[in-house]
Each structure stands twice: as C-alpha cells, then as structure tokens.
XYZ file of C-alpha atoms in Angstrom:
464
model
C 0.000 0.000 0.000
C 1.395 3.407 -0.980
C 2.297 5.924 1.676
C 0.144 9.048 2.049
C 1.702 12.459 2.701
C 0.211 15.875 3.372
C 1.886 19.045 2.135
C 1.363 22.030 4.425
C 1.593 25.541 2.986
C 5.065 26.816 3.875
C 5.868 30.381 4.882
C 6.088 32.093 1.494
C 7.245 35.358 2.999
C 8.695 36.966 6.092
C 6.217 35.517 8.569
C 3.140 36.068 6.387
C 0.103 34.330 7.904
C -1.593 33.239 4.668
C -1.598 33.215 0.876
C -4.241 33.066 -1.862
C -4.519 30.294 -4.438
C -4.140 31.737 -7.945
C -4.099 28.579 -10.051
C -3.602 24.847 -9.629
C -1.379 23.198 -12.244
C -2.775 19.750 -11.436
C -6.118 18.226 -10.488
C -7.032 15.431 -8.100
C -6.003 12.081 -9.555
C -3.092 13.487 -11.565
C 0.408 12.074 -11.210
C 3.060 14.687 -10.448
C 6.810 14.399 -10.094
C 9.101 15.935 -7.529
C 9.694 19.683 -8.093
C 7.154 19.988 -10.897
C 4.929 23.094 -10.584
C 2.025 22.362 -8.239
C 0.254 25.659 -7.637
C 0.764 29.405 -7.878
C 0.011 31.355 -4.700
C -0.412 35.107 -4.320
C 1.233 36.568 -1.264
C 1.527 40.126 -0.024
C 3.980 41.189 -2.705
C 3.970 38.716 -5.556
C 2.744 35.494 -7.111
C 4.842 32.511 -6.067
C 5.001 29.229 -7.961
C 5.146 26.392 -5.451
C 6.725 23.114 -6.684
C 5.604 19.691 -5.595
C 7.539 18.305 -2.604
C 6.660 14.711 -3.565
C 6.297 12.350 -6.522
C 3.011 10.522 -6.697
C -0.737 10.817 -7.193
C -2.618 13.917 -6.064
C -5.327 12.733 -3.676
C -6.778 16.033 -2.497
C -6.387 19.742 -3.222
C -7.384 21.949 -0.308
C -9.141 24.870 -1.928
C -9.922 26.418 -5.287
C -8.610 29.477 -7.089
C -9.279 32.547 -4.965
C -9.346 30.675 -1.639
C -7.133 31.924 1.186
C -4.953 29.261 2.804
C -3.404 29.758 6.229
C 0.336 29.204 6.505
C 0.846 25.741 7.964
C -2.536 24.397 6.815
C -2.761 21.366 4.519
C -2.456 22.472 0.907
C -2.500 19.080 -0.832
C -2.379 15.355 -0.095
C -0.356 12.808 -2.081
C -0.071 9.051 -2.447
C 3.676 8.585 -2.871
C 4.956 6.535 -5.813
C 7.950 4.416 -4.727
C 9.041 4.080 -8.357
C 9.531 7.837 -8.779
C 12.251 9.995 -7.171
C 11.491 11.412 -3.724
C 13.321 14.003 -1.675
C 15.214 12.604 1.261
C 14.005 13.603 4.724
C 15.562 16.867 5.810
C 16.688 17.771 2.283
C 16.177 21.384 1.202
C 12.815 21.775 -0.508
C 13.338 25.297 -1.738
C 9.780 26.365 -0.885
C 10.764 29.278 1.326
C 11.504 32.924 0.566
C 12.879 33.852 3.941
C 16.083 33.193 5.784
C 17.314 29.626 6.000
C 15.695 27.526 8.683
C 15.649 23.813 9.469
C 13.196 21.997 7.242
C 10.394 20.236 9.082
C 8.675 17.255 7.537
C 5.001 17.776 6.814
C 2.859 15.783 9.240
C 1.067 12.934 7.509
C -2.118 13.692 9.456
C -5.119 13.336 7.105
C -7.423 16.037 8.532
C -6.878 19.430 6.843
C -6.282 21.225 10.095
C -3.668 24.012 10.366
C -0.335 22.703 11.547
C 2.989 24.300 12.208
C 4.412 25.738 9.001
C 7.536 24.057 7.755
C 10.230 26.721 7.528
C 12.540 25.908 4.659
C 15.827 26.961 3.219
C 16.125 30.566 2.162
C 15.840 31.513 -1.453
C 17.263 34.553 -3.055
C 14.824 37.048 -4.506
C 14.387 36.426 -8.184
C 13.999 39.212 -10.761
C 11.692 37.181 -12.943
C 9.090 38.967 -15.018
C 6.481 37.189 -12.970
C 5.087 38.401 -9.732
C 6.233 35.204 -8.032
C 7.880 36.545 -4.980
C 6.407 37.491 -1.755
C 8.049 39.883 0.635
C 10.820 37.656 1.838
C 10.092 34.653 -0.366
C 11.217 33.630 -3.830
C 11.126 36.186 -6.606
C 11.440 34.893 -10.129
C 13.627 31.916 -9.275
C 13.021 28.827 -7.281
C 15.545 26.724 -5.458
C 15.371 22.971 -5.742
C 17.920 21.030 -3.771
C 21.118 23.025 -4.250
C 20.432 24.433 -7.726
C 18.630 27.612 -8.694
C 16.537 27.564 -11.858
C 15.411 30.685 -13.721
C 11.673 31.094 -13.930
C 10.151 30.183 -17.269
C 6.731 30.586 -18.775
C 4.679 27.503 -17.966
C 2.388 26.023 -20.615
C -1.030 25.320 -19.121
C -3.987 24.582 -21.375
C -1.822 25.249 -24.404
C -0.975 28.796 -23.290
C 2.506 29.787 -22.105
C 2.662 32.447 -19.384
C 4.433 33.079 -16.103
C 2.362 33.004 -12.870
C 2.242 36.795 -12.595
C 0.692 37.116 -16.045
C -1.876 34.414 -15.289
C -2.841 36.141 -12.036
C -3.264 39.485 -13.794
C -5.373 37.899 -16.536
C -7.636 36.359 -13.918
C -8.088 39.714 -12.174
C -8.808 41.550 -15.435
C -11.181 38.867 -16.727
C -9.017 38.066 -19.735
C -9.115 34.666 -21.460
C -5.438 33.849 -22.061
C -6.286 31.428 -24.865
C -7.634 34.367 -26.885
C -4.729 36.742 -26.292
C -2.206 37.359 -29.070
C 1.174 36.378 -27.580
C 4.202 38.533 -28.364
C 6.683 37.136 -25.840
C 9.631 34.840 -26.389
C 8.710 31.328 -27.588
C 5.083 32.352 -27.924
C 4.602 33.298 -24.271
C 1.874 35.759 -23.274
C 3.371 38.839 -21.624
C 1.965 41.279 -19.073
C 1.651 43.899 -21.817
C -0.330 41.440 -23.981
C -2.840 40.861 -21.171
C -3.287 44.557 -20.428
C -3.747 45.349 -24.113
C -6.336 42.589 -24.426
C -8.165 43.929 -21.363
C -8.171 47.433 -22.862
C -9.460 46.179 -26.224
C -12.108 43.958 -24.633
C -11.634 41.305 -27.318
C -10.451 38.526 -25.013
C -12.959 38.889 -22.210
C -13.811 35.626 -20.452
C -17.182 34.381 -21.648
C -17.391 36.800 -24.572
C -18.555 35.344 -27.861
C -15.961 35.219 -30.662
C -16.225 38.119 -33.082
C -16.723 35.766 -36.063
C -19.845 34.306 -34.488
C -21.248 37.586 -33.263
C -21.167 39.229 -36.718
C -23.687 36.979 -38.493
C -26.015 37.140 -35.518
C -25.978 40.908 -35.649
C -26.745 40.865 -39.384
C -29.864 38.737 -39.005
C -33.054 40.764 -38.526
C -34.587 40.206 -35.119
C -38.202 38.998 -35.022
C -40.671 41.586 -33.741
C -41.853 39.389 -30.916
C -38.271 39.023 -29.598
C -37.508 42.731 -29.695
C -40.474 43.688 -27.559
C -39.114 42.633 -24.131
C -35.890 44.674 -24.507
C -37.281 47.651 -22.625
C -38.250 45.496 -19.640
C -34.602 44.335 -19.308
C -33.325 47.869 -18.671
C -31.570 48.384 -15.352
C -33.834 49.617 -12.590
C -33.347 49.841 -8.813
C -36.921 48.621 -8.224
C -38.770 45.389 -8.845
C -42.137 45.189 -10.561
C -43.661 45.528 -7.109
C -41.738 48.751 -6.522
C -39.282 47.239 -4.024
C -35.483 47.602 -4.135
C -33.794 44.700 -5.896
C -30.474 43.539 -7.285
C -30.582 44.072 -11.035
C -27.862 41.568 -11.868
C -25.869 38.921 -9.989
C -22.501 39.984 -8.589
C -19.559 39.362 -10.889
C -16.003 38.324 -10.136
C -15.515 41.503 -8.116
C -18.156 41.763 -5.426
C -19.938 45.114 -5.285
C -22.168 46.206 -2.475
C -21.304 43.182 -0.345
C -18.308 42.045 1.751
C -15.361 40.498 -0.061
C -12.182 39.142 1.559
C -9.028 41.185 1.088
C -6.306 39.245 -0.699
C -2.629 39.521 -1.524
C -1.113 42.993 -1.366
C -4.236 44.729 -0.096
C -4.665 42.151 2.671
C -1.093 42.673 3.826
C -1.498 46.459 3.604
C -4.450 46.271 5.989
C -2.383 44.313 8.509
C 0.660 46.602 8.235
C -1.362 49.783 8.641
C -3.284 48.423 11.622
C -0.031 47.330 13.252
C 1.538 50.744 12.641
C -1.501 52.493 14.101
C -1.261 50.432 17.269
C 2.450 51.004 17.816
C 3.440 54.485 16.626
C 2.833 57.819 18.379
C 2.414 59.956 15.245
C 2.722 63.729 15.019
C 2.544 65.679 11.760
C 4.024 69.034 10.752
C 2.893 70.892 7.605
C 4.381 73.752 5.625
C 4.866 74.975 2.048
C 8.158 74.879 0.154
C 8.545 77.888 -2.138
C 9.922 76.722 -5.515
C 9.551 80.059 -7.312
C 13.294 80.140 -8.045
C 13.363 76.794 -9.871
C 14.933 76.806 -13.303
C 13.140 75.001 -16.150
C 13.748 71.249 -16.291
C 13.737 70.492 -12.560
C 12.404 67.012 -11.743
C 9.975 67.309 -8.826
C 10.565 63.783 -7.511
C 14.340 64.101 -7.821
C 14.269 67.406 -5.948
C 12.072 65.951 -3.204
C 14.436 63.006 -2.791
C 17.453 65.318 -2.681
C 15.802 67.530 -0.074
C 15.079 64.490 2.112
C 18.727 63.443 1.836
C 19.920 66.922 2.827
C 17.484 67.086 5.749
C 18.366 63.559 6.920
C 22.048 64.445 6.986
C 21.339 67.561 9.045
C 18.889 65.815 11.387
C 19.936 62.127 11.660
C 17.220 61.428 14.241
C 14.650 61.393 11.439
C 16.604 58.929 9.290
C 16.447 56.176 11.859
C 14.762 53.014 13.084
C 13.115 52.709 16.475
C 12.414 49.561 18.467
C 9.513 50.336 20.779
C 9.885 47.164 22.841
C 13.615 47.371 23.454
C 13.535 51.200 23.422
C 16.545 51.385 21.133
C 17.255 53.701 18.219
C 19.411 53.013 15.166
C 20.764 55.999 13.239
C 21.738 55.347 9.624
C 24.675 56.804 7.731
C 23.091 55.973 4.363
C 19.702 57.268 3.190
C 17.479 54.567 1.711
C 14.130 56.105 0.778
C 10.973 54.032 0.494
C 8.995 55.336 -2.498
C 5.246 54.752 -2.121
C 3.817 53.306 -5.352
C 0.056 53.091 -5.739
C -1.393 50.167 -7.727
C -4.836 48.662 -8.238
C -3.769 45.752 -6.036
C -2.650 47.950 -3.149
C 0.351 49.858 -1.862
C 3.964 48.923 -2.598
C 6.932 50.705 -1.012
C 10.160 49.749 -2.828
C 13.422 51.189 -1.540
C 15.575 53.647 -3.470
C 18.939 52.537 -2.093
C 21.796 54.940 -1.315
C 19.813 58.000 -2.372
C 22.524 60.131 -0.787
C 24.941 58.985 -3.523
C 22.649 59.641 -6.511
C 22.400 62.721 -8.716
C 19.124 63.868 -10.295
C 19.487 61.506 -13.243
C 20.341 58.554 -11.023
C 17.306 59.276 -8.837
C 14.970 59.435 -11.835
C 16.343 56.220 -13.324
C 16.106 54.463 -9.968
C 12.509 55.559 -9.344
C 11.458 54.579 -12.871
C 13.061 51.166 -12.481
C 11.276 50.520 -9.193
C 7.914 51.593 -10.569
C 8.300 49.431 -13.663
C 9.216 46.405 -11.556
C 6.260 47.007 -9.264
C 3.962 47.327 -12.277
C 5.250 44.020 -13.676
C 5.289 42.459 -10.174
C 8.867 41.371 -10.838
C 10.515 43.373 -8.068
C 12.853 41.513 -5.741
C 11.652 41.009 -2.183
C 14.876 42.586 -0.889
C 13.830 45.902 -2.450
C 10.537 46.056 -0.577
C 11.970 46.501 2.883
C 14.880 47.988 4.772
C 14.362 51.648 3.857
C 15.309 54.247 6.477
C 12.677 56.897 5.685
C 9.865 57.071 3.134
C 8.215 59.452 0.666
C 4.612 59.602 -0.518
C 4.221 61.933 -3.487
C 0.421 61.867 -3.387
C 0.252 65.347 -4.907
C 0.674 63.851 -8.367
C -3.022 62.938 -8.007
C -4.566 65.498 -5.646
C -4.442 66.868 -2.117
C -2.380 69.436 -0.258
C -1.582 68.066 3.178
C -1.862 64.642 4.774
C -0.987 62.606 7.841
C 0.959 59.778 6.171
C 1.430 56.625 8.232
C 4.828 55.840 9.755
C 5.469 52.097 9.430
C 7.875 50.710 12.070
C 10.756 50.519 12.402
C 11.030 53.829 10.493
C 10.775 57.051 12.457
C 9.474 59.369 9.729
C 7.667 59.700 6.414
C 7.378 62.713 4.104
C 4.235 63.521 2.118
C 4.281 65.928 -0.828
C 0.996 67.508 -1.921
C -0.125 69.018 -5.211
C 1.923 72.068 -6.237
C 0.006 75.312 -6.575
C 0.503 79.056 -6.982
C -0.183 81.375 -4.084
C 0.271 85.068 -3.426
C 3.503 85.659 -1.502
C 4.466 88.968 0.168
C 7.729 90.432 -1.208
C 9.503 93.740 -0.904
C 7.194 96.334 -2.431
C 4.108 94.133 -2.830
C 3.076 90.552 -3.543
C 3.976 87.975 -6.168
C 2.473 84.680 -7.322
C 4.896 81.948 -6.240
C 4.632 78.246 -6.909
C 4.760 76.144 -3.734
C 4.762 72.453 -2.827
C 2.804 71.527 0.328
C 4.850 69.272 2.627
C 3.724 67.005 5.459
C 6.163 65.246 7.768
C 4.809 62.595 10.119
C 7.202 61.284 12.764
C 7.101 58.882 15.690
C 7.206 61.154 18.721
C 8.657 58.350 20.829
C 11.876 58.520 18.821
C 12.157 62.149 17.693
C 11.347 65.506 19.231
C 9.182 68.191 17.729
C 12.247 70.372 17.351
C 14.078 67.694 15.366
C 11.087 67.242 13.070
C 10.752 71.002 12.578
C 14.458 71.374 11.739
C 14.159 68.469 9.309
C 11.215 70.155 7.572
C 13.055 73.482 7.497
C 16.084 71.847 5.872
C 13.841 70.316 3.188
C 12.222 73.673 2.469
C 15.584 75.459 2.238
C 16.934 72.937 -0.258
C 13.758 73.036 -2.340
C 13.978 76.825 -2.465
C 17.265 76.636 -4.428
C 17.147 77.281 -8.157
C 18.641 73.915 -9.017
C-alpha cells in the first residue's frame, strides 16, 4: 500500500500568515513528479510558484482558485509513488523565501487542520518577469535542492505564461487562450494581457467576433424585440421594491469580499503601525519660485530628504519600541510609495545620498516598472530608512501619512500650486509644494522634526 503524505503551505514570505490560491497546475487524480509546478500562490507582494515536494498521485487539493490558505494548513495530499524519485528527509525543498531555517517534515495527518508551518531553506529574490515573490520569499527563481533555476513561462492549457501574467489575466477577466502572444517562444506577456483587457476582445465568456457578426446581421423577429425595454436596469422590482438588477460578478460590489494579496497585507501593516506608533505631523509649504526650467519634482524631493536627513539624523532612523533602542543610519534609503490597483507597494531607493538627479529618476522609474510588472525583488521592498509619498501627483495638499515601524518618519508631498507671496514692495504669485512630515514622537522631538522640515524647504527653495 502506498504511503500518504500531506503538504502544508510553507511560509512564502517573512512571517506572512496566509496566501491566496491563484491557479492549480494539477487536479485530483493526476500524477506529479518531484519539483514539478504544483500551484501558484499570491502573497503580499507577488505570485509565487510552489513546486511539488513529492512524486506521486494527487489525492486532495485543499481549496480552489481565490481561496485563502493559512500558513501551515494542509495544501495538498499525495499518495507517494515508490518508483519515482522522492526528496530525502531533511533535504532542502526550496519552498521558502525567507532566511534559511531547518526543514520540518510535513505531518502525515489526514485532517486538513492548520499545523505548524515548515520553515525551509532561504531563497534569493528572483527578478523574474512574474510576480512570483512574496516579501521575503522567492522572486522569479526557485531553489530545488542546491540548484537555482530561472523562472520560465509555464504552458497550461496550451498557453505559455508566467504566474504573474496568469494572475493578472484572472483579475482583469481576460481569457489567455484568446490573447495574441508577443513574448519569447510564444509566451503571453503582461503587456499582452493589459492590451487585451483594454481592447475587450479577449474577455472571459465573450462570444468570438466571427460568431457575433452573423447574428448581428440577421433581422430580429418583432416578438423578440419587444421585451428589450423590460430588461433595462432599474433599482426597483415590478412591485416597486429595491432589488439587485444583476448577480454579482467576479468583483463583489455592495457586499463584503475578503481582502487578498497585497491589499490584505497592507491592511495588517497599517493596523499594526496604528497600534504602535505615536504619530505627530508638521505641515508647511516649500517655495519653488526660483526653480529653473527642467527640474524634476521627484528628484528634488528626494534630494531635499537626503539633505534634511544628513542635518537631522534622528529622522533617518529606526526605532524599536519594545527594546527602546534607536538606530541611526549613515546611508539614506528612501521608500517610495507606489500606488497600484492591487494595493500599496513601497520599494526602496537605495543609497539615495549617492545619486544625482538623473540617477534618482532612473532608480525611481526602475522601481515603478518592476512594481507594475510584479517582478521586483523582495529585498527591495523593505529595509528603507525613511519614506516618501508623493500623493500630490493625483490630488491633495496636506496629509498625515502613516509611519510604518521601524522607520521614524515619512514625508508627504501635496499638489503644487501658486499662491500670493508677500515680497519687498508688494506681492507675487509663487509656486509652492505643500509638505507634510509625520514622525514617531517616541523617537524624535518636535524640534528635530521642525528642523528636518526646514532643511527640506531650504533645499527646495534653491534654483537647481
């Protein structure tokens, strides 16, 4: 009789409590070999392809696409095949994104109850074009035994695409089999999916254009056309009572829906920050009337933060509220808030104090492109010493941005505007940028925060 093994969902990030199933690559009853792709899971920062830890027959899959699985809970059950290769007990499985830890064998207990997660050997963040990695897990590459393999587009249902592209297609309601592939070896790229979503030609469930055309050409019988008016959207039923005019789609509207992936993690991080930090915010306007043409707003904001951090090191620091210790940093690594439909990402612009305006712009563009493609390495989503939210590119003057521990401060830049400014002999219209600096008052004084803000304003006032 073959041996039965359960596979518990490992920690796919730095202590993340759960992950969402994006797509199974097998079904119950299939035979799978060791290290073949089993499932893609969406974590807080990326989509991670999880390989099979066993060779054998898939007995049970715990959940469907879209279900949230708790770290440590049973993900799948297998009947091991003694004629196929198996991983030796204690051998590195390569399922973890975090730091190396002793591998624990999954308990063969049949019931799908949450068990202790099996920490596994650390994997380096992979720069794959797929959103595989989670904060602290594998990004774009997956370690099996002692070898690291580059991520490749996986052919499922005759369509080649990396997990990140498949996840995006699912969210946008795009049928991958109807998307024109432009990637290498016929793989569907992220750009292909977004173009298909914009065109609306590859929508899931939509009738092919070739079939729709003849139908449109045929004259509709009079008796069929009559009911059209009764199908119009209305908030009331025939009895005059409120009603739902159509069933909810993939995205629930007007009813609760579970937060998943990035947005789910954002909710946890913000709640944790709110419970731990003692925030205080200072606001003022930076006069940029003297700016010469060609100044890059983001580059100037980053430079002003660097200058202010060097003058007031207390704001470029980490604070441990439990140990009551403070770490001042010589380098300035700025977390750049990037807004996406999936939620908030904060990649780090490393060594901003060593970059000129061009280097800052190139670095910010690179980070935003990697976030957009969900290919950013996990190592670039943490470890910043201070952060910047340039929300003014959308709207708003002042804000109370959230300080996320262990950082001590965050800078918010509002929408630039012109205002009347008193000068010698009268008034002039000067362009200003509203600034908001929120700091953890446990770690920095009001005077330090005010001097930091003043230093930013003085640097921004320079012509170039």
